[in-house]
Short mmCIF file of N, CA and C in Angstrom, two decimals:
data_model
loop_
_atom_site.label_atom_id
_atom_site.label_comp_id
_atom_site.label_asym_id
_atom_site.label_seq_id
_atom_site.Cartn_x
_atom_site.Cartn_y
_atom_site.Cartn_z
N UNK R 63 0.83 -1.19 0.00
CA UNK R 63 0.00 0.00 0.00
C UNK R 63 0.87 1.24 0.00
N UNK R 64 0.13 2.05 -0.63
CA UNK R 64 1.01 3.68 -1.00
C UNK R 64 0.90 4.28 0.25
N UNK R 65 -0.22 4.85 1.05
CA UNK R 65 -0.96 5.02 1.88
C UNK R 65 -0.54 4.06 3.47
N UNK R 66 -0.27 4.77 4.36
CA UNK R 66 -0.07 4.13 5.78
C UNK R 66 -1.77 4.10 6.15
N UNK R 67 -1.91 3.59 7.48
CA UNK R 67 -3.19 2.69 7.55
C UNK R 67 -3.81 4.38 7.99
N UNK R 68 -3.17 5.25 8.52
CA UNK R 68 -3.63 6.72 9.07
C UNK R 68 -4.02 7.08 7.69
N UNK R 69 -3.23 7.72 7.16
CA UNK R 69 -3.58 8.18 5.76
C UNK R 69 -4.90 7.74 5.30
N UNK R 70 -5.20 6.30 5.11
CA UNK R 70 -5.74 5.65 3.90
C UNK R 70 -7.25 5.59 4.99
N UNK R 71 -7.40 5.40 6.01
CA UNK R 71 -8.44 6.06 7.25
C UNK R 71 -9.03 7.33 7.18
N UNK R 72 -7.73 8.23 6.94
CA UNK R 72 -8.32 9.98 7.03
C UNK R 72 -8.90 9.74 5.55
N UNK R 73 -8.55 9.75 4.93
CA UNK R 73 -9.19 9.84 3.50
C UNK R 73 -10.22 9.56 3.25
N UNK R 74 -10.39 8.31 3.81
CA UNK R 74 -11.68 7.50 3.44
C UNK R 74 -12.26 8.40 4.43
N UNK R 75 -12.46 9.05 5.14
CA UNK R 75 -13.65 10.11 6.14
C UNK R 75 -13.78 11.01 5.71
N UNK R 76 -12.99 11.80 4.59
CA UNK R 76 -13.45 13.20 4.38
C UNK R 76 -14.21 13.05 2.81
N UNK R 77 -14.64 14.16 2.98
CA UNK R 77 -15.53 14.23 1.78
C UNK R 77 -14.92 15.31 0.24
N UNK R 78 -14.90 15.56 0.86
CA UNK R 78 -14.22 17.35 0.11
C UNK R 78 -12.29 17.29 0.04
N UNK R 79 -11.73 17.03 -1.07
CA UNK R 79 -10.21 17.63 -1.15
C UNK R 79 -10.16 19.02 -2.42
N UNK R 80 -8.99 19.53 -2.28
CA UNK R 80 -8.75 20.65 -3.54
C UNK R 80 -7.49 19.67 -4.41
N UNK R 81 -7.77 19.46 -5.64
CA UNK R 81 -6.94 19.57 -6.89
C UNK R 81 -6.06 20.26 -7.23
N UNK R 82 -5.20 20.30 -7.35
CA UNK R 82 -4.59 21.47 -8.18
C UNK R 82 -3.89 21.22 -9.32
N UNK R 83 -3.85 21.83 -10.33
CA UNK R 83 -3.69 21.35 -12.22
C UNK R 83 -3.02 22.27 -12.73
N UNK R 84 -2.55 22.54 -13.43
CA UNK R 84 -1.53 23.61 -13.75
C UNK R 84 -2.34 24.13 -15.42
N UNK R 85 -2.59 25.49 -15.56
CA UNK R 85 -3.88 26.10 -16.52
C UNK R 85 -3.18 26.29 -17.57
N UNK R 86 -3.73 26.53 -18.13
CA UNK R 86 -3.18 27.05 -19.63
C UNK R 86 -2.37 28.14 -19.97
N UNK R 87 -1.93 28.65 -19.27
CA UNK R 87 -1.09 29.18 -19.42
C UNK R 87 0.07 29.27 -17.92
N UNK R 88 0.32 28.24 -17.38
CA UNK R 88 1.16 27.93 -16.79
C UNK R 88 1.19 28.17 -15.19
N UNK R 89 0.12 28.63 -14.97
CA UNK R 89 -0.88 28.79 -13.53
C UNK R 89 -1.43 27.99 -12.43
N UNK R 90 -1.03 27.79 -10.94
CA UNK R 90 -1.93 27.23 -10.78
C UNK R 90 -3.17 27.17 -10.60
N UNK R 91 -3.99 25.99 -10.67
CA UNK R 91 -5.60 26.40 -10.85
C UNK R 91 -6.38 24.99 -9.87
N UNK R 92 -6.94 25.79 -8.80
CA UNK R 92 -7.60 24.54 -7.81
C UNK R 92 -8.58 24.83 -7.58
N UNK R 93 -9.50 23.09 -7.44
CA UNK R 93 -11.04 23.11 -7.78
C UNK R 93 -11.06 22.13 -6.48
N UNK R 94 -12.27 22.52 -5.74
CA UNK R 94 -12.63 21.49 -4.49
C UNK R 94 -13.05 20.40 -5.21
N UNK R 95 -12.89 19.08 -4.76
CA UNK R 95 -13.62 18.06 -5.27
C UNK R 95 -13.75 16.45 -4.76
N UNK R 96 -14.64 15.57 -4.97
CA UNK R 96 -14.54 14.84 -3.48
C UNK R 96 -13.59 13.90 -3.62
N UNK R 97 -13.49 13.10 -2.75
CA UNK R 97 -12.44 12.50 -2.19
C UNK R 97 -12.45 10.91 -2.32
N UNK R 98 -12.20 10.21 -3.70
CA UNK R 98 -11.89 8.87 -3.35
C UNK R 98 -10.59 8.05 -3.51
N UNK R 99 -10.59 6.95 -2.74
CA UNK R 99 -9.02 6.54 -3.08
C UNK R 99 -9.46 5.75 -4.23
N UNK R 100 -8.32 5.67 -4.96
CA UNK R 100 -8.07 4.66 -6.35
C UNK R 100 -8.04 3.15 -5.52
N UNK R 101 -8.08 2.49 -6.91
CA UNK R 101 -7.60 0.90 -7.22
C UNK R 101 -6.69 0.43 -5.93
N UNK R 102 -7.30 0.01 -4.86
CA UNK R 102 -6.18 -0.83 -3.99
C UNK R 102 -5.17 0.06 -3.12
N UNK R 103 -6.38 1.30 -3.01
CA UNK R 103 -5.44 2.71 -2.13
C UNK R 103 -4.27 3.06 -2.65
N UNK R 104 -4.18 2.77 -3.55
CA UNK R 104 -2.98 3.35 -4.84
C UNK R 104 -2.75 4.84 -5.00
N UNK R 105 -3.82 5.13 -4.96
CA UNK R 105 -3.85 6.92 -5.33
C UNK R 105 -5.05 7.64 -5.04
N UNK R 106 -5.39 8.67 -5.94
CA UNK R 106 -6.74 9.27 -5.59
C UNK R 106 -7.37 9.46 -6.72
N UNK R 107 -8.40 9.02 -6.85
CA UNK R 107 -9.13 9.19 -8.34
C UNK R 107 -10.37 10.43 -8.15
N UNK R 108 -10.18 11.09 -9.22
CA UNK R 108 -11.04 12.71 -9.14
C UNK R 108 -12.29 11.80 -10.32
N UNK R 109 -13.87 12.23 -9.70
CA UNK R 109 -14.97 11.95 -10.46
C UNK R 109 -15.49 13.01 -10.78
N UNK R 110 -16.85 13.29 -11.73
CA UNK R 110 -17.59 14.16 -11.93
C UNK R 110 -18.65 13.93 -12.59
N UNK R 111 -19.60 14.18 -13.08
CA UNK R 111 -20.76 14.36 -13.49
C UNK R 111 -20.75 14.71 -15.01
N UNK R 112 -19.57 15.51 -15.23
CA UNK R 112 -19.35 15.85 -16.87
C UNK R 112 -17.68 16.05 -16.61
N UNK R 113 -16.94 15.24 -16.09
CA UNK R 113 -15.40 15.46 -15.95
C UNK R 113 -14.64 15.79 -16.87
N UNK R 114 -14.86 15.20 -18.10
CA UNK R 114 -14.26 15.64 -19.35
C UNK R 114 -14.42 16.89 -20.16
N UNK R 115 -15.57 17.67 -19.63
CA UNK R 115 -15.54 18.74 -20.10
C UNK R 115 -15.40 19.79 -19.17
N UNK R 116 -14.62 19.36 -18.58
CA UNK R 116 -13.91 20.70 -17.26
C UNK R 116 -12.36 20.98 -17.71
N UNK R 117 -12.43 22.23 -16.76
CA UNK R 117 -11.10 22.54 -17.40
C UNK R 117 -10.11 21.95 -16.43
N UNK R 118 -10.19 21.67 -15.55
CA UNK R 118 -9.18 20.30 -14.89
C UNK R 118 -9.07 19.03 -15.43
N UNK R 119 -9.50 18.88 -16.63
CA UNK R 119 -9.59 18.03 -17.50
C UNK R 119 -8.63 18.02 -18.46
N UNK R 120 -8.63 19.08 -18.99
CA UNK R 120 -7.30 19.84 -19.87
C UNK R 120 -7.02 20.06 -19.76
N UNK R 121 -7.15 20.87 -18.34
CA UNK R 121 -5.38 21.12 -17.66
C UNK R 121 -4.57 19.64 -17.72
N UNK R 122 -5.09 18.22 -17.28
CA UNK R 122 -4.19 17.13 -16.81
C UNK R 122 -3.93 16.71 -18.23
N UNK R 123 -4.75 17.20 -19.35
CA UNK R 123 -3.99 16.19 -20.89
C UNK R 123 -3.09 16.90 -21.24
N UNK R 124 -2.89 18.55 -20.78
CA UNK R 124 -1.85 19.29 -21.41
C UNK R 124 -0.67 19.39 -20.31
N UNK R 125 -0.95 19.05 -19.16
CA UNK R 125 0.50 18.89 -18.37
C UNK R 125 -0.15 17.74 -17.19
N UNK R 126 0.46 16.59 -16.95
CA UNK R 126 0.24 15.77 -16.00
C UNK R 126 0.58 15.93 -14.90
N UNK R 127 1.31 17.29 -14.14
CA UNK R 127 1.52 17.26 -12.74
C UNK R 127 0.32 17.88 -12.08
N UNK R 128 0.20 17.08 -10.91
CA UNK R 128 -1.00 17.92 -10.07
C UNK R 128 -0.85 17.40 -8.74
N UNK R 129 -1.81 18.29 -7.66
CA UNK R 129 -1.77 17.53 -6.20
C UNK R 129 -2.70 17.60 -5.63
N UNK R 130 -2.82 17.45 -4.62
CA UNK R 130 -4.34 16.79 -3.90
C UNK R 130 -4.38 17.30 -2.16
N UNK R 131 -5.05 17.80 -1.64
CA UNK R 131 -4.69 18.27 0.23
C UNK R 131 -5.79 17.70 0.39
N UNK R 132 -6.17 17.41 1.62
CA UNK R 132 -7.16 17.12 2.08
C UNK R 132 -6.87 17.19 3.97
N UNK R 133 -7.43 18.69 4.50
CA UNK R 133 -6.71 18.76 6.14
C UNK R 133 -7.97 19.32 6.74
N UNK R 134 -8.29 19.62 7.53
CA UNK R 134 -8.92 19.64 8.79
C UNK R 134 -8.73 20.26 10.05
N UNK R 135 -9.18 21.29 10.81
CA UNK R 135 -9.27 21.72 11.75
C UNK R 135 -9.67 20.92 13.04
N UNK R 136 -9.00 20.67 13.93
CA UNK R 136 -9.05 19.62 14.94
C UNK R 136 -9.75 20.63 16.16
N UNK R 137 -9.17 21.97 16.27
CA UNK R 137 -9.19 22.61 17.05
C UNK R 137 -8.35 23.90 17.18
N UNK R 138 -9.15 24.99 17.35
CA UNK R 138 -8.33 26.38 17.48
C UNK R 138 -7.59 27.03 18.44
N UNK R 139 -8.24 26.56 19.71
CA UNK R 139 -7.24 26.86 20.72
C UNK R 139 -6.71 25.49 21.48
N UNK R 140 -5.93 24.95 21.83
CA UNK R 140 -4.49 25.04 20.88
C UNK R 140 -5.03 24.57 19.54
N UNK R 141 -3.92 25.41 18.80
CA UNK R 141 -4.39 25.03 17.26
C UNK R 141 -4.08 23.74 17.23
N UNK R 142 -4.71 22.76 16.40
CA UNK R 142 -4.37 21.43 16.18
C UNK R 142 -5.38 21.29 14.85
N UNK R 143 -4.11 20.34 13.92
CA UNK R 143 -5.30 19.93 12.72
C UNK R 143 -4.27 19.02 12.35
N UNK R 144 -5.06 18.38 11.58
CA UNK R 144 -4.26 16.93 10.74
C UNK R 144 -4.83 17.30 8.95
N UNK R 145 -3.92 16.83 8.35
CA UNK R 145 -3.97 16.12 6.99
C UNK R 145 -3.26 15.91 5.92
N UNK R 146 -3.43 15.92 4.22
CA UNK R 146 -2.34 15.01 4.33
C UNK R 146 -2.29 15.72 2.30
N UNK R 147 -1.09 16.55 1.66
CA UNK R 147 -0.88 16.26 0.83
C UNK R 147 0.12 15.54 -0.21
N UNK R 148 -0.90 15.35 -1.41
CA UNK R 148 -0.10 14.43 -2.43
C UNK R 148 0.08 14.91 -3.46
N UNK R 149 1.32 15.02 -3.64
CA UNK R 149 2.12 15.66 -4.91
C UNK R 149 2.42 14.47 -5.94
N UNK R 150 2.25 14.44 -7.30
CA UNK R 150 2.41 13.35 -8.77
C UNK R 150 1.65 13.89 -9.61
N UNK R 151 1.46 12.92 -10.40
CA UNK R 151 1.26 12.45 -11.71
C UNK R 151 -0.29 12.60 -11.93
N UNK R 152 -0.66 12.73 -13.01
CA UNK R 152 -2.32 12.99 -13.03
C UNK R 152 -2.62 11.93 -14.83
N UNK R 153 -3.62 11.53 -14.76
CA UNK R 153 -3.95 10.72 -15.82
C UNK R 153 -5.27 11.06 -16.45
N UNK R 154 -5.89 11.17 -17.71
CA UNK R 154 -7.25 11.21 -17.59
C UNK R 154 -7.85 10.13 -18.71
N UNK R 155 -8.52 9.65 -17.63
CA UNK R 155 -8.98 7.86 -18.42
C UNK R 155 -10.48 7.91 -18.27
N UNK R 156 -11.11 8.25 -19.99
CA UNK R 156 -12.03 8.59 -20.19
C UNK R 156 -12.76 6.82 -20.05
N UNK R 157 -13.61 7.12 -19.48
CA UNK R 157 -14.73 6.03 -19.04
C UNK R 157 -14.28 4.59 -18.37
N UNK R 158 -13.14 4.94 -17.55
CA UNK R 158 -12.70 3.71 -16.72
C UNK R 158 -13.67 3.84 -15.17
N UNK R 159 -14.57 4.91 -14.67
CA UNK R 159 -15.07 4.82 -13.73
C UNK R 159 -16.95 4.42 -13.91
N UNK R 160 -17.15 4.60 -12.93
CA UNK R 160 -18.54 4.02 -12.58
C UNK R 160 -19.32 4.90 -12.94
N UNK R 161 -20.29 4.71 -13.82
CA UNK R 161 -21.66 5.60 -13.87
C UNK R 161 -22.65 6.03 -12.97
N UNK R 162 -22.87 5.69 -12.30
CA UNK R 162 -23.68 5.68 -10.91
C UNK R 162 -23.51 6.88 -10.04
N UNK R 163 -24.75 7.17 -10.29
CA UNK R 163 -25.88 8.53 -9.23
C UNK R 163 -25.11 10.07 -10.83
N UNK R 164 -25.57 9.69 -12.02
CA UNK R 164 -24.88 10.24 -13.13
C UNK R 164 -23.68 10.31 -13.07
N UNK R 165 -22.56 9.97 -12.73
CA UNK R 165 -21.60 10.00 -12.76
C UNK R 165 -21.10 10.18 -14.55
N UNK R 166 -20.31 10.78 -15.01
CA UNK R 166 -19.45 10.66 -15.97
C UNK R 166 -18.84 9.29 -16.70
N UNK R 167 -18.08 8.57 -15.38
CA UNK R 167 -17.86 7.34 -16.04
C UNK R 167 -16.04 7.87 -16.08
N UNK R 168 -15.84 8.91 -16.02
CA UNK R 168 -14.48 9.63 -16.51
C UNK R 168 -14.22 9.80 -15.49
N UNK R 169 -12.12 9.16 -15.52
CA UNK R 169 -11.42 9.73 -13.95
C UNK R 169 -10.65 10.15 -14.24
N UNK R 170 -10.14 10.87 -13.02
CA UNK R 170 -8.46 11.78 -13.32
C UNK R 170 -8.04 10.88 -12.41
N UNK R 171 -6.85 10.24 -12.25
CA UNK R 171 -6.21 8.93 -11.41
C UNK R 171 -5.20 9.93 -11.22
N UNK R 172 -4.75 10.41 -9.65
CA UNK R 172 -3.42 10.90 -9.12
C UNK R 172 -2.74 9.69 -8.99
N UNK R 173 -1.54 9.53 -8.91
CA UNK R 173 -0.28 8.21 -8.70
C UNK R 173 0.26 9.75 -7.92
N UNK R 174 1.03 8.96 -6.73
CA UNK R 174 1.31 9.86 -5.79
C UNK R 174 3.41 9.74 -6.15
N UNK R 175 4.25 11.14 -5.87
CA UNK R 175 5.47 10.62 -5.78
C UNK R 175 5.84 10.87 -4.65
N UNK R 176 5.17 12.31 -4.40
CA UNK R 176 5.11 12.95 -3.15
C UNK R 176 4.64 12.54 -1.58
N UNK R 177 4.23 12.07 -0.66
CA UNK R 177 3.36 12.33 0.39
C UNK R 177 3.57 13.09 1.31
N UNK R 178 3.08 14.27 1.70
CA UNK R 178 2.88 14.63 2.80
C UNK R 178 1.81 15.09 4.26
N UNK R 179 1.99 14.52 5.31
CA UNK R 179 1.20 14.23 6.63
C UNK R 179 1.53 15.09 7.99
N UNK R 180 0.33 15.54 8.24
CA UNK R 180 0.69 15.90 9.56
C UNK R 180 -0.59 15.52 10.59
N UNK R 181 -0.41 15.35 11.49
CA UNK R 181 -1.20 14.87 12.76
C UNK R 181 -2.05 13.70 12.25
N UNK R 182 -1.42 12.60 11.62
CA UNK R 182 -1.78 11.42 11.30
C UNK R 182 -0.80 10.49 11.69
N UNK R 183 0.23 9.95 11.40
CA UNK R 183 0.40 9.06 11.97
C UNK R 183 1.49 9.53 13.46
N UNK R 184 1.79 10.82 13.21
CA UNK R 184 2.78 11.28 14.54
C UNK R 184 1.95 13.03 14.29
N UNK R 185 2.15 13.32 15.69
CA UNK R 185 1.81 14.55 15.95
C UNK R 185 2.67 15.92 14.92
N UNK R 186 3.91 15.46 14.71
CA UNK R 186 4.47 16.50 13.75
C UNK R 186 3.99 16.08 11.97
N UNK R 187 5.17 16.73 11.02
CA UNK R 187 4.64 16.37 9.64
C UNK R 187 5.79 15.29 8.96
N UNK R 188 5.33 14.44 8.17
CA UNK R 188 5.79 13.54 7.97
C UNK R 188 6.11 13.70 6.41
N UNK R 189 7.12 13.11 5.67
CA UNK R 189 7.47 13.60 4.31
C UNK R 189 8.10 12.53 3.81
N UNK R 190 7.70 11.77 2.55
CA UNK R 190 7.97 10.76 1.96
C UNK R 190 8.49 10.70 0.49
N UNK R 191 9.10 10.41 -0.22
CA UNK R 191 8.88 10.31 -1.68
C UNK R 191 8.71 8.66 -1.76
N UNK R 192 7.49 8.41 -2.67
CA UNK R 192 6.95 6.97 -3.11
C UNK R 192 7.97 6.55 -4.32
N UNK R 193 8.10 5.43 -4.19
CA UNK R 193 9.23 5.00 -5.44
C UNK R 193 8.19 4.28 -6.19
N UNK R 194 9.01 4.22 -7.17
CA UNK R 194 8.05 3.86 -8.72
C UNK R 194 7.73 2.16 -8.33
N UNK R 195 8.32 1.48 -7.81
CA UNK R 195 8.36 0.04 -7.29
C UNK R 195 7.17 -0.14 -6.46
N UNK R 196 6.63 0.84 -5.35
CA UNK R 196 5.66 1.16 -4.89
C UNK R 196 4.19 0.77 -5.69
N UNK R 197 4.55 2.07 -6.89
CA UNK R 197 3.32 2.16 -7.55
C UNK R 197 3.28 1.12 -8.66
N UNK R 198 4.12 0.33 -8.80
CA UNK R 198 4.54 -0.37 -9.97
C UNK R 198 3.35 -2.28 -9.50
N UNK R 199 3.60 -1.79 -8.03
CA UNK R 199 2.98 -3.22 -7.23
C UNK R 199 1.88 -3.24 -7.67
N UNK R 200 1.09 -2.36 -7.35
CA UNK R 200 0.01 -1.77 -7.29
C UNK R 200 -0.79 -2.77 -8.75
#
């Protein structure tokens, strides 16, 4: 697994992460959007309703880097929050997902190279690079 058992836990509870895709003219550009893990907690796969005709859509066919946050406010006084971003690769694989409740059918698949965590599996932030052997298991 790409994902430690914290990680792949927080994820699966939240609903809502931000994207980020790099625009057409060399910008970044981030869209809230919900939150599922890929194939075997491999990565994060972005859905939609008409996915292919968004512009986070063409942002990922005209440059494949993108990343993914997904964090949380635990508490303000003392501040405390957990969560967790993923920096890689972005794919867009027209009709490999599920149709269901209208769905598109169309995913953007993140492959992670990056990970980064905080107040998940240790109280500070945690920083990884995933090796291709990783995702290669998968």
């Amino acid at each position: 697994m790409i994902f430690t058992r914290a990680e792949s836990t927080f994820l699966a509870q939240q609903p809502i992460g931000r994207l980020a895709t790099i625009g057409p003219v060399g910008e970044p550009q981030i869209r809230p959007v919900g939150v599922h893990l890929g194939p075997g907690h491999c990565g994060i796969d972005i859905v939609g309703h008409v996915l292919s005709r968004t512009q986070k859509w063409r942002n990922v066919l005209r440059d494949n880097r993108a990343a993914f946050i997904v964090d949380e406010v635990i508490a303000v006084q003392p501040p405390q929050a957990r969560g967790i971003e993923i920096r890689g690769t972005a794919i867009a694989l027209p009709g490999a997902g599920s149709t269901d409740g209208g769905l598109s059918g169309d995913v953007i698949r993140i492959s992670p190279r990056r990970i980064i965590a905080w107040g998940l599996d240790s109280p500070g932030t945690t920083a990884r690079d995933v090796q291709d052997d990783e995702r290669d298991e998968q």
